[in-house]
Amino acid sequence: MSALDNRPLLTLESVDQPEQQLAHYQQLLKQHGSPLLVFDANVLRNKFESLQKALPGVDLYYAVKAHPDSHIVSVIDALGGGFDIASAGEMDLLLKHKISGRRTIHTHPIKKDQEIRDALRFGATTFVVDNLYELKKLVNYRSRIGVLLRVSFRSESAKVDLSKKFGCSPDEVIELVSAAEKLGIHIKGLSFHVGSQVDNAAKHVEAVHACHSLMEQINLSADKPLSVLDIGGGFPADYALAGFDIQTFCAPIRDALSALPSDWHIIAEPGRYLIAPAVTSITTVAGKSHRNGFVWYYLDDGIYGSYSGQLFDHAVYPLQVFRGGEKHASIIAGPTCDSIDVVAENILMPSLEIGDLIVGHQMGAYTAATKTRFNSLPDAKLIVENL
Amino acid sequence: MKHFKETLYDAVCQEYRIDKMYFESKTSHQHLMIFHNAQLGRVMTLDGIVQTTEADEFIYHEMLAHVPMLAHGNAKRILIIGGGDGGMLREVVKHPIDHVTQVEIDQSVVDMAIEFLPKHSNGAYQDPRLNLVIDDGFNFVKNFANSGEAKFDVIISDSTDPIGPGEVLFTDDFYQYAKQCLADDGVMVTQNGVPFFQADELQNTQQRMSSLYSDMRFYCAPVPSYYGGFMTFAWGTDNTGASAPELSVLQQRFSALGIKTRYYNPAIHGASFALPQYVIDSLTPSTDNIENGQ
Ligand SMILES: Cc1ncc(COP(=O)(O)O)c(C=O)c1O
């Protein structure tokens, strides 16, 4: 039997005024059907401002991949944020909003020639590379572009290791910068991504220090100095509902950044922290049964849909039900015929009825972004509030 | 958007105030705007890059049209590739030609230019000597090369940048087919970018054209809205007479033409083939760059 699923579960007893919340969700379902994802633009604005305060002087480029949605883009646009893009599809989304390529950076370390051309036509002129093969692909475009060299710093605590697949080792940096110089390509700075959903900022701090000293060392002799440091993403969502505080989290990063020359340009590519808490999933219990000592609930959304992040992103989303009382060992399953389509395997829950709602919190990042078409089930519709 | 920021280069960018938006179209991968700017008049941009402005288009169009035509001296059949805004056509039809074919990939660009950039074509699209072909410039020269039709005395490639819809107009095959469309004593010219920032483009064109023509050179003129100083134009011909006409001959042809110009004159014509030293130097790249560039 699988271990107890002890993610945060909000029940009637654990929140104030659950009736109001329930009435609001029910109203949305009545209007738009089930399942839904509800995007609250105010939460995104709030998180953007908090991160901006926690990292003063750092330009934020929203990682579009976290949730490539038009409404989300328009909110970031209005806040004056930049965009981290990695594909032609993401550029098309920004083009619809007439967002200038000058407000974007293209961060995919591996690109086909056509992708480089598409990016240039779109107006993105900052590219990221981590090896000599990629540098050579940029030779034809060297007069137009600025390049960030991505360095790998692996974090033990990251839920998603983004320094395993990409990034050169710090020892290779000096060699690659000089190889680029010989190719006539300007490396304007370094970037790193310590991994997504890290517990603490230790790896960011280590990476800032390491990049700082590498850049200073290179600048002693480079004829075109390095002056951009891209500190990536990794800022976590509060999946534990533990009152995560971004100010405190970023304090050591602020310290590390304060040692950098004041004319350097510092940027970050946050995805998850900004958008995770701004989106809530609402699903409906479509069926119920009792099997092998568990109460099974079958939802109208699951692992192949909005909850895909539980598989691809290793996230565990806090859930909320609008029942109270005695708890039973339960299994929450998604709508497809596949047996891996299970949202919670062995979770203690009050008894629900068919037609009840199950709400998933912190479900804005890497959720809808990775949904599949399996079973041809309809997508959860995205509803926008407070735009 | 109240300002347009050019996205041509990462480290520098020119910014234009948008005083009035006349036209904007966004299709996937393509963003076209025509707006008014107090200093430059109507400005057309494509994919974040300035294409033409009313204030300084005369420099570009006069130099790309009159230089090859007056150098040739008896250009009767002209081919314009691109040039949808109509400015090149306007200059070409000022000459006593028999025929001009213009190949534009997109009819809507022509329609839009007639409506929103009327001063560019200034009625030239009505000229009875014009055969407007809506086709890919590459396809056109490829088909025409084998068609047996009378060849052209002057071919003008008025393309967008090498990245974008004009890509194929910067390939070896295009130059080869274009040569086959050109009369033996014909002249081909192309726009070739701003070498101060785009030296590579100069080298690439030189590689492609110098094997095709006994006389392959560049000439230049500064077009303010193509930021970066001199713009270069590539020149290719086997007609040595056209390559270095006497000033007096040019003067005679020019006054016989009896047109008013604002940049072109016979002295500028000759002088424009004198290249600044940095341009000459970038035509002979350092070995490091040859080794790794392509
Ligand atoms: C290059 C790059 N930048 C930014 C991000 C966003 O990271 P996070 O969501 O942890 O902020 C990612 C995530 O995959 C990434 O790959």
XYZ file of C-alpha atoms and ligand atoms in Angstrom:
697
model
C 0.000 0.000 0.000
C 1.345 3.406 -0.851
C 2.414 5.834 1.854
C -0.004 8.328 3.275
C -0.354 11.414 1.110
C 0.161 14.199 3.611
C -0.056 17.250 1.417
C -1.967 20.208 2.868
C -5.691 19.513 2.723
C -8.086 22.285 3.626
C -11.461 21.160 4.930
C -14.507 22.927 6.329
C -12.790 23.189 9.694
C -9.524 24.665 8.486
C -10.653 27.849 6.761
C -12.628 30.914 7.752
C -15.843 31.472 5.876
C -15.694 28.417 3.627
C -19.320 29.050 2.605
C -18.373 32.243 0.817
C -15.526 30.565 -0.995
C -17.706 27.655 -1.980
C -20.466 29.929 -3.213
C -17.958 31.795 -5.352
C -16.554 28.613 -6.909
C -20.029 27.205 -7.482
C -21.036 30.385 -9.200
C -18.020 30.109 -11.522
C -18.832 26.494 -12.350
C -22.438 27.383 -13.032
C -21.339 30.065 -15.425
C -18.438 28.322 -17.167
C -18.798 24.598 -16.535
C -16.310 22.205 -14.965
C -13.336 21.765 -14.783
C -11.858 25.259 -14.511
C -8.613 27.027 -13.844
C -9.183 30.412 -12.247
C -6.499 33.017 -12.798
C -6.574 35.893 -10.321
C -4.611 38.757 -11.893
C -4.311 40.533 -8.551
C -2.306 37.669 -7.104
C 0.124 37.841 -10.029
C 0.487 41.619 -9.637
C 1.086 41.167 -5.969
C 3.744 38.487 -6.477
C 5.483 40.505 -9.179
C 5.683 43.486 -6.867
C 6.861 41.354 -3.953
C 9.632 39.794 -5.989
C 10.593 43.184 -7.343
C 10.858 44.455 -3.750
C 12.781 41.388 -2.659
C 15.260 41.847 -5.522
C 15.570 45.596 -6.009
C 17.433 46.613 -9.149
C 16.877 43.217 -10.774
C 14.875 43.217 -14.025
C 12.308 40.451 -14.046
C 11.700 38.437 -17.222
C 8.646 36.218 -16.755
C 9.421 32.668 -17.930
C 6.562 32.274 -20.397
C 6.913 28.482 -20.410
C 5.562 28.313 -16.847
C 2.127 29.230 -18.167
C 1.939 30.486 -21.740
C -1.372 32.286 -21.516
C -2.482 35.482 -23.171
C -4.062 37.052 -20.076
C -1.001 36.334 -17.990
C 1.178 37.945 -20.653
C -1.006 41.048 -20.660
C -0.682 41.461 -16.891
C 3.121 41.142 -16.996
C 3.150 43.539 -19.946
C 1.190 46.139 -18.002
C 3.553 45.744 -15.051
C 6.457 46.571 -17.377
C 8.034 43.142 -16.986
C 10.204 41.397 -19.550
C 9.735 37.932 -20.998
C 11.957 34.862 -21.081
C 11.073 32.971 -24.250
C 12.284 29.661 -25.620
C 10.245 28.873 -28.734
C 8.552 30.362 -31.791
C 5.174 29.593 -30.227
C 6.009 31.724 -27.221
C 7.105 34.546 -29.508
C 3.807 34.356 -31.397
C 1.983 34.750 -28.120
C 3.953 37.925 -27.348
C 3.532 39.231 -30.889
C -0.239 39.115 -30.397
C 0.288 41.604 -27.597
C 2.686 43.680 -29.732
C 5.392 43.167 -27.162
C 8.714 44.328 -28.544
C 11.485 41.784 -28.903
C 13.646 44.213 -26.974
C 11.753 43.219 -23.856
C 12.609 39.560 -24.276
C 15.528 37.217 -23.927
C 15.719 33.929 -25.783
C 16.919 31.450 -23.200
C 16.922 28.075 -24.933
C 20.540 26.899 -24.986
C 19.956 24.617 -28.017
C 18.473 26.146 -31.153
C 17.971 25.206 -34.777
C 19.041 27.808 -37.331
C 15.414 28.528 -38.196
C 14.680 29.217 -34.521
C 17.496 31.751 -34.379
C 16.113 33.443 -37.486
C 12.567 33.419 -36.140
C 13.799 34.975 -32.918
C 15.674 37.702 -34.783
C 12.640 38.479 -36.905
C 10.597 38.699 -33.774
C 13.199 41.084 -32.403
C 14.873 39.031 -29.696
C 18.590 39.756 -29.828
C 19.770 38.184 -26.569
C 20.573 34.492 -26.852
C 21.849 31.921 -24.383
C 24.451 29.274 -25.201
C 26.438 26.782 -23.182
C 28.855 25.197 -25.646
C 31.003 25.751 -28.711
C 28.613 24.067 -31.169
C 25.917 26.547 -30.244
C 28.309 29.479 -30.407
C 29.208 28.520 -33.963
C 25.547 28.570 -34.961
C 25.477 32.239 -34.027
C 28.407 33.320 -36.182
C 26.179 34.385 -39.076
C 24.225 36.666 -36.799
C 27.070 37.966 -34.667
C 26.692 41.598 -35.709
C 23.185 41.754 -34.300
C 23.202 39.792 -31.079
C 24.324 39.710 -27.458
C 24.994 36.349 -25.875
C 24.737 35.047 -22.340
C 26.816 32.025 -21.448
C 24.881 29.645 -19.241
C 26.808 28.116 -16.387
C 25.688 25.049 -14.456
C 25.320 25.112 -10.669
C 23.405 22.081 -9.435
C 21.248 22.388 -6.380
C 20.557 19.400 -4.160
C 17.275 20.885 -2.999
C 15.755 21.774 -6.371
C 12.625 19.817 -7.221
C 13.462 20.228 -10.890
C 17.172 20.103 -11.693
C 17.772 22.562 -14.524
C 21.524 22.478 -14.347
C 21.805 18.820 -15.290
C 20.713 19.174 -18.881
C 22.107 22.639 -19.603
C 24.951 24.885 -18.604
C 28.714 24.659 -19.001
C 30.883 23.979 -16.002
C 32.382 27.051 -14.328
C 35.849 25.837 -15.423
C 34.869 26.117 -19.075
C 33.701 29.718 -18.893
C 36.963 31.482 -19.630
C 37.745 29.210 -22.546
C 34.274 29.635 -24.079
C 34.363 33.408 -23.693
C 37.645 33.551 -25.522
C 36.417 31.117 -28.203
C 33.436 33.426 -28.708
C 35.678 36.438 -28.987
C 37.646 34.694 -31.724
C 34.401 33.977 -33.558
C 33.491 37.647 -33.354
C 30.602 36.941 -30.998
C 30.077 39.160 -28.011
C 29.408 37.369 -24.751
C 27.730 40.078 -22.719
C 27.330 38.142 -19.530
C 26.646 34.911 -17.697
C 23.428 33.192 -16.767
C 22.509 30.292 -14.570
C 19.432 28.434 -13.418
C 19.970 26.576 -10.176
C 16.822 24.514 -10.651
C 13.188 25.126 -10.052
C 11.471 25.144 -6.653
C 14.555 25.319 -4.456
C 14.235 25.279 -0.653
C 16.705 28.026 0.013
C 18.855 30.532 -1.774
C 22.229 28.967 -0.982
C 22.805 27.836 -4.572
C 21.811 31.213 -5.980
C 24.295 32.863 -3.659
C 27.070 30.444 -4.553
C 26.360 30.978 -8.246
C 26.303 34.780 -7.941
C 29.663 34.705 -6.168
C 31.178 32.340 -8.701
C 29.892 34.328 -11.683
C 31.010 37.566 -10.096
C 34.567 36.417 -9.783
C 34.601 34.803 -13.247
C 33.298 37.991 -14.820
C 35.781 40.191 -13.000
C 38.591 37.897 -14.020
C 37.499 37.977 -17.672
C 37.020 41.736 -17.584
C 40.646 42.269 -16.616
C 41.602 41.427 -20.184
C 38.462 41.337 -22.342
C 38.111 44.145 -24.841
C 34.334 43.935 -24.538
C 33.541 43.533 -20.856
C 30.874 41.208 -19.496
C 28.216 43.217 -17.726
C 25.027 41.156 -17.552
C 24.263 38.548 -14.911
C 21.088 36.522 -15.318
C 20.236 34.747 -12.077
C 17.502 32.582 -13.627
C 14.477 31.353 -11.723
C 14.002 28.833 -8.978
C 12.032 31.040 -6.584
C 9.588 28.631 -4.991
C 5.843 28.421 -4.738
C 4.323 27.829 -1.324
C 2.990 24.330 -1.964
C 3.168 23.613 1.771
C 0.958 26.644 2.524
C 3.536 27.454 5.194
C 3.511 31.228 4.806
C 6.606 31.397 2.579
C 8.210 34.851 2.647
C 10.057 35.955 -0.489
C 11.791 38.852 1.294
C 13.453 36.456 3.697
C 14.210 33.930 0.985
C 15.930 36.541 -1.179
C 17.873 38.271 1.605
C 21.089 36.316 0.983
C 20.759 36.855 -2.778
C 20.366 40.603 -2.187
C 23.543 40.522 -0.133
C 25.446 38.657 -2.812
C 24.204 41.015 -5.530
C 25.106 44.090 -3.544
C 28.770 43.206 -3.988
C 28.516 43.416 -7.788
C 29.649 46.523 -9.656
C 26.719 48.929 -9.796
C 26.913 49.278 -13.572
C 26.207 45.613 -14.166
C 22.762 44.698 -15.375
C 21.121 42.003 -13.281
C 18.147 40.076 -14.551
C 16.055 37.114 -13.384
C 13.692 34.694 -15.134
C 11.050 33.836 -12.566
C 8.195 31.574 -13.607
C 6.829 29.482 -10.797
C 6.944 31.988 -7.942
C 4.964 34.538 -9.934
C 2.260 32.441 -11.468
C 1.774 29.336 -9.259
C -0.324 31.034 -6.574
C -2.325 33.059 -9.093
C -4.171 30.060 -10.516
C -6.625 27.754 -8.754
C -8.085 24.557 -10.173
C -11.718 23.648 -9.646
C -12.814 20.122 -10.412
C -16.006 18.244 -9.792
C -16.405 14.765 -8.327
C -17.913 12.881 -11.260
C -18.029 9.453 -9.652
C -17.393 7.621 -6.409
C -16.814 4.028 -5.395
C -15.458 1.844 -2.616
C -12.620 -0.406 -3.684
C -9.992 -2.293 -1.649
C -10.687 -0.404 1.548
C -10.485 3.052 -0.056
C -13.094 5.544 -1.043
C -12.414 6.453 -4.665
C -13.386 9.796 -6.134
C -13.195 10.273 -9.895
C -12.693 13.897 -10.935
C -13.261 15.586 -14.277
C -9.625 16.790 -14.394
C -6.446 14.926 -13.544
C -2.876 13.968 -14.326
C -3.344 14.245 -18.083
C -4.852 17.719 -17.616
C -4.306 20.453 -15.047
C -2.610 18.093 -12.593
C 0.043 17.091 -15.153
C 2.588 18.968 -13.059
C 2.370 16.231 -10.430
C 3.982 13.955 -12.992
C 6.225 16.245 -15.064
C 7.060 18.901 -12.498
C 7.113 16.764 -9.331
C 4.775 19.239 -7.659
C 2.204 18.283 -5.040
C -0.633 20.776 -4.951
C -2.551 21.610 -1.778
C -6.190 20.554 -2.033
C -9.376 21.913 -0.561
C -12.755 20.277 -0.012
C -15.946 21.750 1.404
C -16.826 18.969 3.787
C -15.759 18.291 7.347
C -15.949 15.607 9.963
C -14.478 12.144 10.070
C -11.674 11.365 7.599
C -11.354 8.228 5.524
C -8.495 6.801 3.497
C -9.340 8.010 0.016
C -8.029 7.997 -3.521
C -8.586 10.946 -5.850
C -8.395 9.878 -9.471
C -8.566 11.717 -12.770
C -11.008 11.126 -15.619
C -8.904 9.091 -18.061
C -8.885 5.335 -18.311
C -5.232 5.116 -17.303
C -4.323 3.898 -13.845
C -1.529 6.433 -13.369
C -4.187 9.110 -13.593
C -4.380 9.481 -9.827
C -4.084 12.863 -8.119
C -3.814 11.614 -4.512
C -3.115 7.985 -3.709
C -3.836 7.501 -0.012
C -5.169 10.683 1.473
C -7.281 11.106 4.604
C -10.362 13.094 3.661
C -13.838 13.848 4.864
C -16.463 11.999 2.904
C -17.473 13.708 -0.368
C -20.527 13.286 -2.550
C -20.843 13.141 -6.313
C -21.097 16.732 -7.555
C -18.828 18.107 -4.787
C -15.925 20.338 -5.684
C -12.264 19.662 -5.128
C -10.101 22.750 -5.370
C -6.364 22.686 -6.126
C -4.275 25.631 -4.955
C -0.958 27.006 -6.263
C -1.758 25.575 -9.662
C -0.494 28.241 -12.047
C 2.977 26.998 -12.945
C 3.750 24.011 -15.183
C 0.159 22.753 -14.912
C -1.890 23.696 -17.972
C 1.467 24.183 -19.713
C 2.072 20.434 -19.783
C -1.470 19.081 -20.172
C -2.006 16.412 -22.811
C -4.743 15.530 -25.279
C -5.143 12.002 -23.889
C -8.649 10.541 -24.123
C -9.708 13.666 -26.059
C -11.124 15.097 -22.877
C -11.938 18.803 -22.882
C -9.376 21.132 -21.287
C -10.063 22.940 -18.073
C -11.172 26.369 -19.214
C -9.107 29.295 -17.904
C -11.234 31.972 -16.255
C -9.764 35.353 -15.412
C -10.591 37.441 -12.381
C -9.530 41.007 -11.506
C -7.897 41.617 -14.884
C 2.750 51.647 -28.120
C 3.948 55.227 -28.260
C 7.493 54.498 -29.320
C 9.075 52.209 -31.823
C 12.362 50.663 -30.812
C 14.318 49.042 -33.572
C 15.399 45.467 -32.833
C 18.210 45.205 -35.341
C 21.086 45.149 -32.865
C 21.382 44.005 -29.295
C 23.712 46.645 -27.953
C 22.320 49.763 -29.663
C 18.897 50.740 -30.902
C 17.210 53.692 -32.531
C 13.912 54.786 -31.118
C 11.197 56.648 -33.036
C 8.242 58.403 -31.525
C 4.979 57.201 -33.009
C 2.909 60.319 -33.589
C 0.118 58.641 -35.465
C -0.405 55.019 -36.406
C -1.734 54.629 -39.937
C -1.509 50.930 -40.436
C -0.504 47.899 -38.440
C -0.748 44.248 -39.314
C 0.373 41.290 -37.301
C 0.317 37.892 -38.834
C 2.252 35.046 -37.351
C 5.954 35.824 -37.733
C 5.308 39.192 -39.345
C 4.673 42.598 -37.888
C 4.263 45.556 -40.244
C 3.619 49.165 -39.224
C 3.245 52.503 -40.961
C 3.229 55.473 -38.654
C 3.993 59.156 -38.649
C 7.013 60.665 -36.991
C 7.458 64.416 -36.751
C 11.054 64.307 -37.947
C 10.889 61.624 -40.593
C 7.350 61.740 -41.946
C 5.700 58.411 -42.592
C 7.809 55.467 -41.497
C 7.347 51.846 -42.490
C 8.738 49.120 -40.255
C 8.759 45.363 -40.735
C 9.547 42.954 -37.907
C 11.047 45.669 -35.762
C 13.281 47.110 -38.499
C 12.903 50.451 -40.274
C 12.278 49.828 -43.985
C 11.729 53.313 -45.333
C 10.852 56.819 -44.225
C 9.410 59.657 -46.275
C 12.138 62.032 -45.214
C 15.156 60.126 -46.473
C 13.883 57.497 -48.915
C 15.056 59.668 -51.814
C 18.692 58.915 -51.052
C 18.185 55.188 -51.201
C 15.880 55.096 -54.211
C 17.784 57.620 -56.308
C 21.071 55.854 -55.743
C 19.785 52.356 -56.377
C 17.895 53.406 -59.541
C 19.828 56.218 -61.233
C 23.351 54.915 -60.728
C 22.914 51.698 -62.752
C 20.558 53.277 -65.277
C 22.647 56.311 -66.100
C 25.812 54.233 -66.069
C 24.252 51.887 -68.595
C 23.126 54.760 -70.751
C 20.524 52.911 -72.757
C 18.548 50.866 -70.246
C 15.213 49.946 -71.800
C 14.116 46.859 -69.911
C 14.273 46.988 -66.144
C 13.583 44.387 -63.455
C 12.863 45.409 -59.869
C 12.807 42.622 -57.285
C 10.874 43.652 -54.190
C 10.393 47.350 -53.700
C 6.739 47.032 -52.804
C 6.625 50.543 -51.383
C 6.907 51.874 -54.963
C 9.779 54.292 -54.429
C 12.125 52.421 -56.753
C 9.504 52.205 -59.460
C 8.877 55.939 -59.161
C 12.536 56.669 -59.919
C 12.828 54.031 -62.666
C 9.875 55.298 -64.694
C 11.482 58.742 -64.875
C 13.803 57.212 -67.487
C 12.895 56.685 -71.131
C 12.417 52.957 -70.702
C 10.330 50.560 -72.739
C 9.394 48.211 -69.977
C 9.717 47.562 -66.250
C 8.816 44.347 -64.464
C 8.425 44.573 -60.708
C 8.215 41.347 -58.725
C 6.685 41.719 -55.289
C 5.873 38.722 -53.143
C 2.734 40.179 -51.643
C 0.024 42.208 -53.392
C -1.146 43.541 -50.046
C 2.184 45.313 -49.529
C 1.647 47.197 -52.796
C -1.965 48.054 -51.935
C -1.006 49.168 -48.483
C 1.864 51.316 -49.762
C -0.369 53.004 -52.360
C -2.830 53.831 -49.617
C -0.552 54.732 -46.712
C 2.746 55.707 -48.365
C 1.366 57.446 -51.454
C 4.376 59.696 -51.911
C 6.623 56.714 -52.453
C 5.011 55.444 -55.647
C 3.482 58.806 -56.541
C 1.291 57.248 -59.207
C 4.019 55.034 -60.690
C 1.909 51.904 -60.264
C -0.348 53.363 -63.006
C 2.505 53.508 -65.521
C 1.549 51.578 -68.691
C 5.122 50.287 -69.074
C 4.830 48.394 -65.785
C 4.273 44.662 -65.520
C 3.626 44.019 -61.824
C 4.165 40.347 -60.975
C 3.083 38.991 -57.618
C 5.506 36.173 -57.003
C 8.500 35.188 -54.967
C 11.497 37.021 -56.481
C 13.490 33.833 -56.411
C 10.864 31.865 -58.357
C 10.594 34.678 -60.826
C 14.280 34.828 -61.741
C 14.486 31.045 -61.797
C 11.625 30.738 -64.277
C 12.573 33.778 -66.298
C 16.161 32.596 -66.706
C 14.979 29.654 -68.811
C 12.089 31.363 -70.543
C 13.907 32.768 -73.555
C 12.254 36.144 -73.045
C 14.207 39.326 -73.747
C 16.643 39.936 -70.941
C 16.890 42.964 -68.694
C 19.327 45.838 -69.014
C 19.182 46.649 -65.325
C 18.126 44.485 -62.387
C 17.544 46.172 -59.049
C 17.165 43.984 -55.969
C 15.339 46.134 -53.444
C 15.060 43.539 -50.722
C 14.404 43.433 -47.010
C 17.145 42.167 -44.719
C 18.769 38.761 -45.128
C 16.745 37.468 -42.190
C 13.063 37.459 -42.996
C 10.906 37.347 -46.093
C 13.804 38.482 -48.305
C 16.057 35.585 -47.239
C 16.118 33.841 -50.622
C 17.312 37.032 -52.306
C 20.633 36.602 -50.533
C 21.403 33.086 -51.773
C 23.947 31.913 -54.358
C 21.180 30.495 -56.517
C 19.343 33.772 -56.625
C 22.409 35.629 -57.855
C 23.055 32.966 -60.466
C 19.531 33.008 -61.845
C 19.462 36.791 -61.771
C 22.614 36.887 -63.870
C 20.886 34.662 -66.422
C 18.067 37.216 -66.611
C 20.496 40.009 -67.351
C 21.526 41.147 -70.841
C 25.215 40.744 -71.639
C 25.840 44.432 -71.095
C 23.374 44.674 -68.218
C 23.967 45.890 -64.673
C 22.700 44.341 -61.466
C 22.517 46.247 -58.190
C 21.344 45.177 -54.732
C 20.921 46.830 -51.365
C 23.593 45.569 -49.096
C 23.160 46.818 -45.592
C 25.192 49.086 -43.364
C 28.748 47.760 -43.174
C 29.680 49.706 -40.088
C 27.444 47.278 -38.175
C 27.037 44.451 -40.691
C 30.407 43.789 -42.260
C 29.517 40.127 -42.736
C 26.802 40.982 -45.223
C 29.326 42.794 -47.390
C 31.659 39.818 -47.436
C 28.863 37.372 -48.181
C 27.670 39.370 -51.160
C 31.179 39.807 -52.442
C 31.709 36.052 -52.335
C 28.471 35.413 -54.184
C 28.747 38.050 -56.877
C 32.432 38.386 -57.621
C 32.596 35.028 -59.379
C 29.671 35.982 -61.606
C 30.732 39.382 -62.888
C 33.972 40.694 -64.293
C 33.248 43.940 -62.474
C 31.855 43.511 -58.971
C 32.043 46.454 -56.627
C 30.209 48.349 -53.988
C 29.110 51.939 -53.901
C 27.617 53.749 -50.992
C 25.403 56.505 -49.654
C 24.410 57.434 -46.124
C 20.715 56.881 -45.433
C 20.032 58.388 -42.001
C 17.226 56.044 -40.997
C 19.431 53.025 -41.769
C 21.390 53.744 -38.659
C 25.140 53.278 -38.802
C 26.579 55.565 -41.481
C 27.077 54.517 -45.076
C 24.781 51.984 -46.641
C 26.396 49.945 -49.374
C 24.945 48.824 -52.680
C 26.412 45.915 -54.575
C 27.195 46.426 -58.249
C 27.812 43.671 -60.765
C 28.297 43.858 -64.525
C 30.345 42.561 -67.421
C 29.891 45.859 -69.214
C 33.132 47.686 -68.597
C 31.787 50.803 -70.244
C 29.164 51.099 -67.540
C 31.706 50.611 -64.784
C 33.588 53.845 -65.097
C 31.751 56.309 -67.271
C 33.364 59.683 -67.782
C 31.878 62.407 -65.649
C 31.103 64.379 -68.771
C 29.166 61.432 -70.182
C 27.134 61.121 -67.005
C 26.512 64.839 -67.020
C 25.280 64.693 -70.540
C 22.959 61.746 -69.843
C 21.692 63.304 -66.666
C 20.864 66.631 -68.234
C 19.261 64.857 -71.201
C 17.036 63.073 -68.700
C 16.012 66.442 -67.314
C 14.891 65.273 -63.878
C 15.292 66.901 -60.529
C 17.041 64.836 -57.870
C 17.853 65.521 -54.258
C 20.824 63.251 -53.640
C 21.972 61.916 -56.973
C 24.115 63.975 -59.315
C 26.848 62.881 -61.690
C 29.646 63.864 -59.317
C 28.085 61.884 -56.455
C 27.638 58.986 -58.859
C 31.341 58.720 -59.460
C 32.294 59.514 -55.896
C 29.957 56.916 -54.406
C 32.242 54.156 -55.672
C 35.042 55.475 -53.481
C 34.735 53.415 -50.318
C 35.793 54.469 -46.838
C 38.840 52.559 -45.651
C 36.933 50.635 -42.971
C 34.671 49.255 -45.693
C 37.607 48.240 -47.835
C 39.230 46.612 -44.831
C 36.146 44.640 -43.952
C 36.161 43.199 -47.473
C 39.426 41.513 -46.624
C 38.551 39.917 -43.296
C 41.126 38.771 -40.799
C 42.082 35.108 -40.970
C 40.418 34.340 -37.655
C 37.060 35.238 -39.065
C 37.508 33.411 -42.337
C 38.403 30.254 -40.521
C 35.207 30.103 -38.561
C 32.645 32.184 -40.353
C 30.838 30.821 -43.319
C 15.833 28.883 -18.760
C 14.755 28.946 -17.737
N 14.476 30.130 -17.167
C 13.507 30.246 -16.231
C 12.745 29.169 -15.833
C 11.702 29.388 -14.805
O 12.065 28.824 -13.610
P 11.164 28.949 -12.309
O 9.796 28.543 -12.696
O 11.814 28.048 -11.337
O 11.211 30.359 -11.853
C 13.006 27.908 -16.391
C 12.222 26.754 -15.997
O 12.221 25.704 -16.572
C 14.032 27.794 -17.364
O 14.313 26.618 -17.952
